PDB file of C-alpha atoms in Angstrom:
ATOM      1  CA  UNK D 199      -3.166  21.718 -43.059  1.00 51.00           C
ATOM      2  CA  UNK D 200      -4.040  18.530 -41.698  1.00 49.00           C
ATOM      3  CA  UNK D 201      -4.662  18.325 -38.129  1.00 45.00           C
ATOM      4  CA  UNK D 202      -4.052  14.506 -36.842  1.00 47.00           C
ATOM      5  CA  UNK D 203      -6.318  13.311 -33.955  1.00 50.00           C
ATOM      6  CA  UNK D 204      -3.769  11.836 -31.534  1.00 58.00           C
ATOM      7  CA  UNK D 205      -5.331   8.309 -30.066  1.00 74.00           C
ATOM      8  CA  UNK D 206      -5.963   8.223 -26.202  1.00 81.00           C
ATOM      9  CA  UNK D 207      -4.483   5.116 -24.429  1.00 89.00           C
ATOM     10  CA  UNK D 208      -6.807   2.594 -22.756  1.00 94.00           C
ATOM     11  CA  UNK D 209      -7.456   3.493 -18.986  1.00 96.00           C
ATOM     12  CA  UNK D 210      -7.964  -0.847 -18.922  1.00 96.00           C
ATOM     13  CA  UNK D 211      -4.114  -0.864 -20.575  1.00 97.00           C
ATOM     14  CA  UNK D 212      -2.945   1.652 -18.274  1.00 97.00           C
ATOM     15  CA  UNK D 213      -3.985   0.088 -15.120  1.00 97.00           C
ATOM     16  CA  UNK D 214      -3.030  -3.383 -16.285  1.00 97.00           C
ATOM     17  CA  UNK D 215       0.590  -2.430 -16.996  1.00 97.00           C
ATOM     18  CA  UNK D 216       0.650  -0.380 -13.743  1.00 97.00           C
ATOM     19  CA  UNK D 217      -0.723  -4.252 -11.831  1.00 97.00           C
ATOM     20  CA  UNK D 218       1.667  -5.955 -13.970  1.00 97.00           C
ATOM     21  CA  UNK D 219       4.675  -3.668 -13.110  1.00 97.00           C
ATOM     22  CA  UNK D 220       3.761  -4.064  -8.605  1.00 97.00           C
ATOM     23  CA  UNK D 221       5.099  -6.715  -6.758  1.00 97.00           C
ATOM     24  CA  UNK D 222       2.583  -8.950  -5.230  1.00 97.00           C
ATOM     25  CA  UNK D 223       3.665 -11.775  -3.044  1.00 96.00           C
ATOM     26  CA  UNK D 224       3.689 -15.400  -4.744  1.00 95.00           C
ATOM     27  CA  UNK D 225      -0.190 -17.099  -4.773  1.00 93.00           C
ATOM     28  CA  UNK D 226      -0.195 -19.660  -1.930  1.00 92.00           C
ATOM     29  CA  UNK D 227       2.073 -16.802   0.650  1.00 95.00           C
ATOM     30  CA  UNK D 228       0.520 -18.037   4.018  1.00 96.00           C
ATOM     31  CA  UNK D 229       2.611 -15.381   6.080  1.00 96.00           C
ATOM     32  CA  UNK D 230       5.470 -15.181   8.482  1.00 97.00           C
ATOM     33  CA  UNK D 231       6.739 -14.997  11.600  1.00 98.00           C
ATOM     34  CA  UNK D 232       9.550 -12.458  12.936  1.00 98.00           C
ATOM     35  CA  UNK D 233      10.756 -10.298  16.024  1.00 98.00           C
ATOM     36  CA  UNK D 234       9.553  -6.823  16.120  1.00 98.00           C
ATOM     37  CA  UNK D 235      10.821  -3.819  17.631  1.00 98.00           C
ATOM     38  CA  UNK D 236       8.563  -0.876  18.273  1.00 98.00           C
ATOM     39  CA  UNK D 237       9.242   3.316  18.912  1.00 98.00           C
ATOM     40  CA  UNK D 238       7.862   6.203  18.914  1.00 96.00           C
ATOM     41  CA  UNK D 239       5.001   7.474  21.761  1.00 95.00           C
ATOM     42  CA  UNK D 240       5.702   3.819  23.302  1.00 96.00           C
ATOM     43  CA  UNK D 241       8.824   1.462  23.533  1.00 97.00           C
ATOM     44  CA  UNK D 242       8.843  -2.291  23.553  1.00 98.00           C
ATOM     45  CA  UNK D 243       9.979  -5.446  21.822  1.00 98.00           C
ATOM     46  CA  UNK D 244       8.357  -8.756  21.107  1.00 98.00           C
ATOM     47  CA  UNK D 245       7.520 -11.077  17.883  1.00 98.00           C
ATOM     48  CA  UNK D 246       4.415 -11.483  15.446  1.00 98.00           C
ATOM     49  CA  UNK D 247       2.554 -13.459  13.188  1.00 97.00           C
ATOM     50  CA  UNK D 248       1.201 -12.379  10.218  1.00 97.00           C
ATOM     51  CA  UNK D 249      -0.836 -14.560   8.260  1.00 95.00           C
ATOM     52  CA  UNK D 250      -2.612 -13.473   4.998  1.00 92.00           C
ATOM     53  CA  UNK D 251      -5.818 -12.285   5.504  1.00 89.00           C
ATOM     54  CA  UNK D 252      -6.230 -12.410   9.251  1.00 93.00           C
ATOM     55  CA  UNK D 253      -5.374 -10.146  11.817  1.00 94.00           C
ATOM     56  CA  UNK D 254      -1.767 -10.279  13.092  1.00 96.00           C
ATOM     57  CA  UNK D 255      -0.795 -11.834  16.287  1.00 97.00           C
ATOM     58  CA  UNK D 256       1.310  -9.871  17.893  1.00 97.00           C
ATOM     59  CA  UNK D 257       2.919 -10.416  21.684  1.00 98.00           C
ATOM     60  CA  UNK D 258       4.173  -7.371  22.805  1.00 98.00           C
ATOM     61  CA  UNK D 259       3.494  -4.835  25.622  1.00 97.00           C
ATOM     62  CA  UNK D 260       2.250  -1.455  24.234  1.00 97.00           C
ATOM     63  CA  UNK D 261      -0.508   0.826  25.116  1.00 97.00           C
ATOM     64  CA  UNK D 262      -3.888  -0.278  23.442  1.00 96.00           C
ATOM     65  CA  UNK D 263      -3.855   2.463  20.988  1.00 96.00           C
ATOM     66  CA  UNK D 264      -0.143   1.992  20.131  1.00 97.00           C
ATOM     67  CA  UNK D 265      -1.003  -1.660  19.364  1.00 97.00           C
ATOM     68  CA  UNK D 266      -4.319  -1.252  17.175  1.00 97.00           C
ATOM     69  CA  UNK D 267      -2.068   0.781  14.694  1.00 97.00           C
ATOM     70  CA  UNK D 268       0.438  -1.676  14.658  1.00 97.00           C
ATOM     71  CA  UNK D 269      -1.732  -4.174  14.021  1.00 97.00           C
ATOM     72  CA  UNK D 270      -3.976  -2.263  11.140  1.00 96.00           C
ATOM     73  CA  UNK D 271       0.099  -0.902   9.686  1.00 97.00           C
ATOM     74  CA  UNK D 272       1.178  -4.589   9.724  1.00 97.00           C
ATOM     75  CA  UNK D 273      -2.190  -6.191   8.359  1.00 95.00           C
ATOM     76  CA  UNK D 274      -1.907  -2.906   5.806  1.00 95.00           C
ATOM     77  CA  UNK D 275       1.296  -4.274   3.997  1.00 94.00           C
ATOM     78  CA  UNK D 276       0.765  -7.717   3.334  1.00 95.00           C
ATOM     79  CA  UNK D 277      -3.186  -7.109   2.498  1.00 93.00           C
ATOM     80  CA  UNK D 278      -2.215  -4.786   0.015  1.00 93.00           C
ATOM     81  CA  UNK D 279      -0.025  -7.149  -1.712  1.00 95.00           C
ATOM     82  CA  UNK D 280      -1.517 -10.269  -1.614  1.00 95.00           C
ATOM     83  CA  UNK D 281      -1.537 -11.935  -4.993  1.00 94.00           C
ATOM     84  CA  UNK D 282      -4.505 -10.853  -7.279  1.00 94.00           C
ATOM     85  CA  UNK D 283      -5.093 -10.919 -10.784  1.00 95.00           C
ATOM     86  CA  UNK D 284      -5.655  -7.688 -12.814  1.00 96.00           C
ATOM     87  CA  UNK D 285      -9.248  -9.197 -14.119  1.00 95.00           C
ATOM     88  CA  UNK D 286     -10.377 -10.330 -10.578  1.00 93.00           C
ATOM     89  CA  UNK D 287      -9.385  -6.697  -9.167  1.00 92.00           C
ATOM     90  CA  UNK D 288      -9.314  -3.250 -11.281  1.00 94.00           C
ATOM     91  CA  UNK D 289     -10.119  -5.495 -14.359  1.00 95.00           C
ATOM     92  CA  UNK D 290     -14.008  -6.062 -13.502  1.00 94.00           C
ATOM     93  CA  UNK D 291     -14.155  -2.496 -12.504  1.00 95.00           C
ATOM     94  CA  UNK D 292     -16.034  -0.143 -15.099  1.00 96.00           C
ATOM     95  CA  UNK D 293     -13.494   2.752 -15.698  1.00 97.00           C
ATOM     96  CA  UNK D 294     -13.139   5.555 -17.732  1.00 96.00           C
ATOM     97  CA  UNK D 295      -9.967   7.981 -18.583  1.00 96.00           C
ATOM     98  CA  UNK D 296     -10.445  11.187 -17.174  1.00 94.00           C
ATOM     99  CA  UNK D 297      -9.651  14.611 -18.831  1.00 90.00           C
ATOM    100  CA  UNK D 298      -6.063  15.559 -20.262  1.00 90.00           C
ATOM    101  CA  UNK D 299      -5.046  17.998 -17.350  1.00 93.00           C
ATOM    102  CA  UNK D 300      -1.386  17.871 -18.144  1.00 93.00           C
ATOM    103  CA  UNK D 301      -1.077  16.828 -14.415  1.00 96.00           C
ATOM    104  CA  UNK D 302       3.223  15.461 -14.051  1.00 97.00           C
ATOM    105  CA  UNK D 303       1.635  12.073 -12.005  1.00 97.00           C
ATOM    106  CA  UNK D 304       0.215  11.529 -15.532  1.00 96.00           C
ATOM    107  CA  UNK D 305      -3.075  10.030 -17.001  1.00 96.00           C
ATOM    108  CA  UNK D 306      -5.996  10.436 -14.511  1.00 97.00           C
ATOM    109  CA  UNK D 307      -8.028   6.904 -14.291  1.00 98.00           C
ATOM    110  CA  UNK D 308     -11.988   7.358 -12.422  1.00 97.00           C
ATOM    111  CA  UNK D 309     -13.783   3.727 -11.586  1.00 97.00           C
ATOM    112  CA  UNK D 310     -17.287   3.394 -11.165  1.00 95.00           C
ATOM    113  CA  UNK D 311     -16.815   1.648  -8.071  1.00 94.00           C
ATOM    114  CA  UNK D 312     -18.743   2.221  -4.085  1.00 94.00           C
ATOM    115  CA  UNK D 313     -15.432   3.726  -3.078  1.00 95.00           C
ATOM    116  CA  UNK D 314     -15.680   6.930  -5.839  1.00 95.00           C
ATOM    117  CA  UNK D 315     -11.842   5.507  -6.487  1.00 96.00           C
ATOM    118  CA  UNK D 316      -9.268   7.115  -8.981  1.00 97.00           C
ATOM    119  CA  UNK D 317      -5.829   6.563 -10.324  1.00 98.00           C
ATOM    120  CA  UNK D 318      -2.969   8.143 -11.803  1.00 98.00           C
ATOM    121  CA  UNK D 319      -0.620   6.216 -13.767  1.00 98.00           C
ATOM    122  CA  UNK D 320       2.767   7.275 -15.590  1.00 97.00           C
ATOM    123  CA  UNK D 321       4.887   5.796 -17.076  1.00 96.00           C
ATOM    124  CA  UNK D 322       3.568   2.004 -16.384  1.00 96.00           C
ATOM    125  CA  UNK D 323       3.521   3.074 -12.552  1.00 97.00           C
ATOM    126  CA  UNK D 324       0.365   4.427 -10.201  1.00 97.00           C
ATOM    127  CA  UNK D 325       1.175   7.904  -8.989  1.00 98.00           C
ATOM    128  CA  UNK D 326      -1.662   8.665  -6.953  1.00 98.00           C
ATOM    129  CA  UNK D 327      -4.541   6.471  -5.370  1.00 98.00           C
ATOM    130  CA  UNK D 328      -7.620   8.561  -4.064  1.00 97.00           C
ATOM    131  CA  UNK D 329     -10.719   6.635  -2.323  1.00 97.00           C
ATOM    132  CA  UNK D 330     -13.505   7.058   0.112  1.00 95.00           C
ATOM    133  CA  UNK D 331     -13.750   4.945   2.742  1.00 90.00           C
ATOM    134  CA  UNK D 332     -15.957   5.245   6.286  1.00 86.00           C
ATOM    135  CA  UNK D 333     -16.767   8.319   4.963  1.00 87.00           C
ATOM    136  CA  UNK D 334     -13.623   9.931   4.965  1.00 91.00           C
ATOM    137  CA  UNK D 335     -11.860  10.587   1.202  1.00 94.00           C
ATOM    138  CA  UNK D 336      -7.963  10.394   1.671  1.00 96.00           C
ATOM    139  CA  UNK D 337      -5.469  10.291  -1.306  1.00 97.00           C
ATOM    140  CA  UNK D 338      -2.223   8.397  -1.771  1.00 98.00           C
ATOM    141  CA  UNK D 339       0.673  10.278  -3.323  1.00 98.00           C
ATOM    142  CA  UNK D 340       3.404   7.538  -4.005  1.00 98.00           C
ATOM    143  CA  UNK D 341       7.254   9.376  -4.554  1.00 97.00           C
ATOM    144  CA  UNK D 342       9.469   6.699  -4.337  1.00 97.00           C
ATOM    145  CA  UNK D 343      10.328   2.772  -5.221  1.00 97.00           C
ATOM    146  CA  UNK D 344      12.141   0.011  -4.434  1.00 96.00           C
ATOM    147  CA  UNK D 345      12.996  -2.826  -7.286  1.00 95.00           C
ATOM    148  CA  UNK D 346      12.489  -6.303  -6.302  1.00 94.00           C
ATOM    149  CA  UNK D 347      14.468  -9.092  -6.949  1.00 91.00           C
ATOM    150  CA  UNK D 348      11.941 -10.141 -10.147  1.00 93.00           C
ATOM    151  CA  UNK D 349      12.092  -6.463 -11.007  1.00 95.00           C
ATOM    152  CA  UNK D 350       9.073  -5.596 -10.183  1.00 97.00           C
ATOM    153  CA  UNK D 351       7.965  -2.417  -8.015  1.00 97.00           C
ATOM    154  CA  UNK D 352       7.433  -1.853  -4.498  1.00 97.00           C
ATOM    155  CA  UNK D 353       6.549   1.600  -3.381  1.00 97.00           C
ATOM    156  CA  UNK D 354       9.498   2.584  -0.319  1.00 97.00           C
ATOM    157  CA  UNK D 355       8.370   6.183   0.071  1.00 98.00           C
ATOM    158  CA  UNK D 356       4.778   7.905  -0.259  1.00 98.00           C
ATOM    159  CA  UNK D 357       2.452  10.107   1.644  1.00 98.00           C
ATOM    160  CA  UNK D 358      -1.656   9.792   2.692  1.00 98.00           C
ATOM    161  CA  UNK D 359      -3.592  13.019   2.249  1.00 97.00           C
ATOM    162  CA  UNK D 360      -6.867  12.852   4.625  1.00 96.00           C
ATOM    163  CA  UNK D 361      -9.574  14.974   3.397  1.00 95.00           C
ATOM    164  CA  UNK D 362     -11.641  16.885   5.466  1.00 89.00           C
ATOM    165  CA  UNK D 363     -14.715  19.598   4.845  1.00 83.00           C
ATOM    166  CA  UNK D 364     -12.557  22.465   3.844  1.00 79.00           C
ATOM    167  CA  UNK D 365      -8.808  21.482   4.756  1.00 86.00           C
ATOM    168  CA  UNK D 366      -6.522  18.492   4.685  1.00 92.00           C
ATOM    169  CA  UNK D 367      -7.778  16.826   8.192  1.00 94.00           C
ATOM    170  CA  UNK D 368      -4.261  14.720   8.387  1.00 95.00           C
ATOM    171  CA  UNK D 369      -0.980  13.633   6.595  1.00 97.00           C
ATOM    172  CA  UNK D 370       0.876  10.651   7.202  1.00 98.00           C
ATOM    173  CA  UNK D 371       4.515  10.446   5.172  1.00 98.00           C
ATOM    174  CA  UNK D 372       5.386   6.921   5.141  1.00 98.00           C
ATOM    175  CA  UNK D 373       9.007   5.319   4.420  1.00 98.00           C
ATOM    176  CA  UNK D 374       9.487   1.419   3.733  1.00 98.00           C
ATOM    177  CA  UNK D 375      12.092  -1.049   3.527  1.00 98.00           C
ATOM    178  CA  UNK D 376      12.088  -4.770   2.681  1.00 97.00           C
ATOM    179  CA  UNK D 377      14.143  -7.922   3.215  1.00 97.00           C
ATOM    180  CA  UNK D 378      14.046 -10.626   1.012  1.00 96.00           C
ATOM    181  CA  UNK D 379      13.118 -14.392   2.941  1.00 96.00           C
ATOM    182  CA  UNK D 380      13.625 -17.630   0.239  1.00 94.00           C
ATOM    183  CA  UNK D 381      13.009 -15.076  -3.154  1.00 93.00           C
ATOM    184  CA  UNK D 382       9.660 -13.585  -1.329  1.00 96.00           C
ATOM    185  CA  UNK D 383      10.064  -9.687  -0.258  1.00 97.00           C
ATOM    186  CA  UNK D 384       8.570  -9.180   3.159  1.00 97.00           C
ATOM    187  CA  UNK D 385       8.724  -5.971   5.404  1.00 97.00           C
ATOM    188  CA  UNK D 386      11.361  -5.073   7.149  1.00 98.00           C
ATOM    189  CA  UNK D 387      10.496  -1.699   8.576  1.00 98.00           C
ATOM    190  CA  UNK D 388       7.908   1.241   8.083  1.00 98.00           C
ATOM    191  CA  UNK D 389       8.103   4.573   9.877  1.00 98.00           C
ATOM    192  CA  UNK D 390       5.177   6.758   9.621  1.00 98.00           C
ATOM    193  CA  UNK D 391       5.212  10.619  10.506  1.00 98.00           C
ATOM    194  CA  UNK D 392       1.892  11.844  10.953  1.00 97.00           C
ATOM    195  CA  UNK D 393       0.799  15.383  10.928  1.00 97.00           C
ATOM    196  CA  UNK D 394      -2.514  16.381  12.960  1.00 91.00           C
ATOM    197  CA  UNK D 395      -3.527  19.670  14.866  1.00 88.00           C
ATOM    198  CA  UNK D 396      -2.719  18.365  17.363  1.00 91.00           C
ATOM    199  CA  UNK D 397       1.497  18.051  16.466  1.00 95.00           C
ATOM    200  CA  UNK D 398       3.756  15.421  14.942  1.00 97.00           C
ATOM    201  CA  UNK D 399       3.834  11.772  15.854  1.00 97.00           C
ATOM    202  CA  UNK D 400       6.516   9.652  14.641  1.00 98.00           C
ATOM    203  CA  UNK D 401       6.089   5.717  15.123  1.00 98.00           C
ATOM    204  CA  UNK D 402       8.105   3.312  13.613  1.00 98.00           C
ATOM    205  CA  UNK D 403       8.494  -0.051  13.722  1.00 98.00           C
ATOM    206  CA  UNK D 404      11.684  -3.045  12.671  1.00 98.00           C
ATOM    207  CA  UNK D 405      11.363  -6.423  11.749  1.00 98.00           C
ATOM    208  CA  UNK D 406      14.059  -9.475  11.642  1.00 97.00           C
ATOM    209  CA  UNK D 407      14.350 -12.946  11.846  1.00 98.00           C
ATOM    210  CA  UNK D 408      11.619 -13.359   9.239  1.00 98.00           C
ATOM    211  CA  UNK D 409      10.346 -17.158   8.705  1.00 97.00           C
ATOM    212  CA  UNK D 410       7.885 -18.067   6.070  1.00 97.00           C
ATOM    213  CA  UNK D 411       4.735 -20.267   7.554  1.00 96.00           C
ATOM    214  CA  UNK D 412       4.064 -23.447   5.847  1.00 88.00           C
ATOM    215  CA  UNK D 413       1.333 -23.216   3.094  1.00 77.00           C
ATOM    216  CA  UNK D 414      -0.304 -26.168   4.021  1.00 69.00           C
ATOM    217  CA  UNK D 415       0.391 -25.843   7.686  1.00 71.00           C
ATOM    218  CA  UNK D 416       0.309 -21.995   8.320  1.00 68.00           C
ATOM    219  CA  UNK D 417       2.762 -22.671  10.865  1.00 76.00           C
TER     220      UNK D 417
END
């Protein structure tokens, strides 16, 4: 009998259909502008601006802790999809496919990068994320997406598994939604339930009245 050696994909293939499959916002997105409404161990209302790669400007009253995770939640989702290419991200990144575990988030991808990263792809979609980062490895488990108007991906629903010694040290399940503003798909609203030993928070936070800042401008 002849046995046929089945071909392993590319993990460079994987990942690059995976990049090609997110949405990222257009090249040139400066930001926006919109009201926001806030819940959860606080209450208020008030507005922000958002521009890409600074930190957001928000004017609203909240408690000082309440505030720095809005601001690191709302800096979080457009940082994470501002437009990059595959070859200036993942694609300069030495990689290698791990072993065939059979896992059902599919193929497991390990970079040789300072953050001991890893990915899971299936089916031309990431699965998991897992980093280290201040010291402190965490995993991302995504379980649900939203198609955008190009028909791309945007993840709507997935969960971040903090590491710790010898447990999990926290879980935060978050759920997203988007608007779309002149064919650009901006956030709309994120609520995050996060699990401690200390007890479950729930914070969430709404967006409308969206306005794009000028390119040139960024106003």
């Amino acid at each position: 009998m002849v046995v046929t050696e089945v071909s392993r994909p590319s993990p460079d293939d994987l990942l690059r259909r995976a990049h090609e499959a997110s949405y990222r916002l257009p090249a040139g997105f400066a930001g926006f502008r919109a009201a926001i409404r806030f819940s959860g161990p606080a209450a208020a209302e008030g507005s922000v601006v958002v521009r890409a790669g600074e930190r957001p400007e928000l004017d609203i009253d909240l408690p000082e802790d309440e505030r720095r995770w809005l601001e690191h939640e709302l800096g979080s989702l457009v940082g994470h999809r501002l437009h990059r290419t595959y070859d200036d991200g993942d694609g300069a990144t030495g990689k290698r496919l791990g072993a065939d575990d059979g896992s059902p988030h599919g193929h497991l991808i390990e970079l040789e990068d300072k953050m001991d990263s890893s990915y899971r792809v299936l089916d031309d979609h990431l699965t998991e994320i897992t980093r280290t980062h201040g010291g402190q490895r965490f995993t991302i488990v995504i379980q649900e997406r939203a198609t955008a108007p190009d028909g791309r991906a945007i993840s709507s629903a997935f969960t971040v598994i903090h590491w710790g010694d010898d447990a999990v040290a926290r879980a935060d399940a978050y759920s997203d939604a988007h608007v779309e503003v002149a064919d650009v798909l901006l956030p709309a609203r994120r609520r995050v339930a996060s699990g401690t030993a200390s007890g479950l928070v729930v914070r969430q936070f709404e967006l409308d009245g969206h306005e794009l800042l000028d390119a040139e401008t960024g106003r």
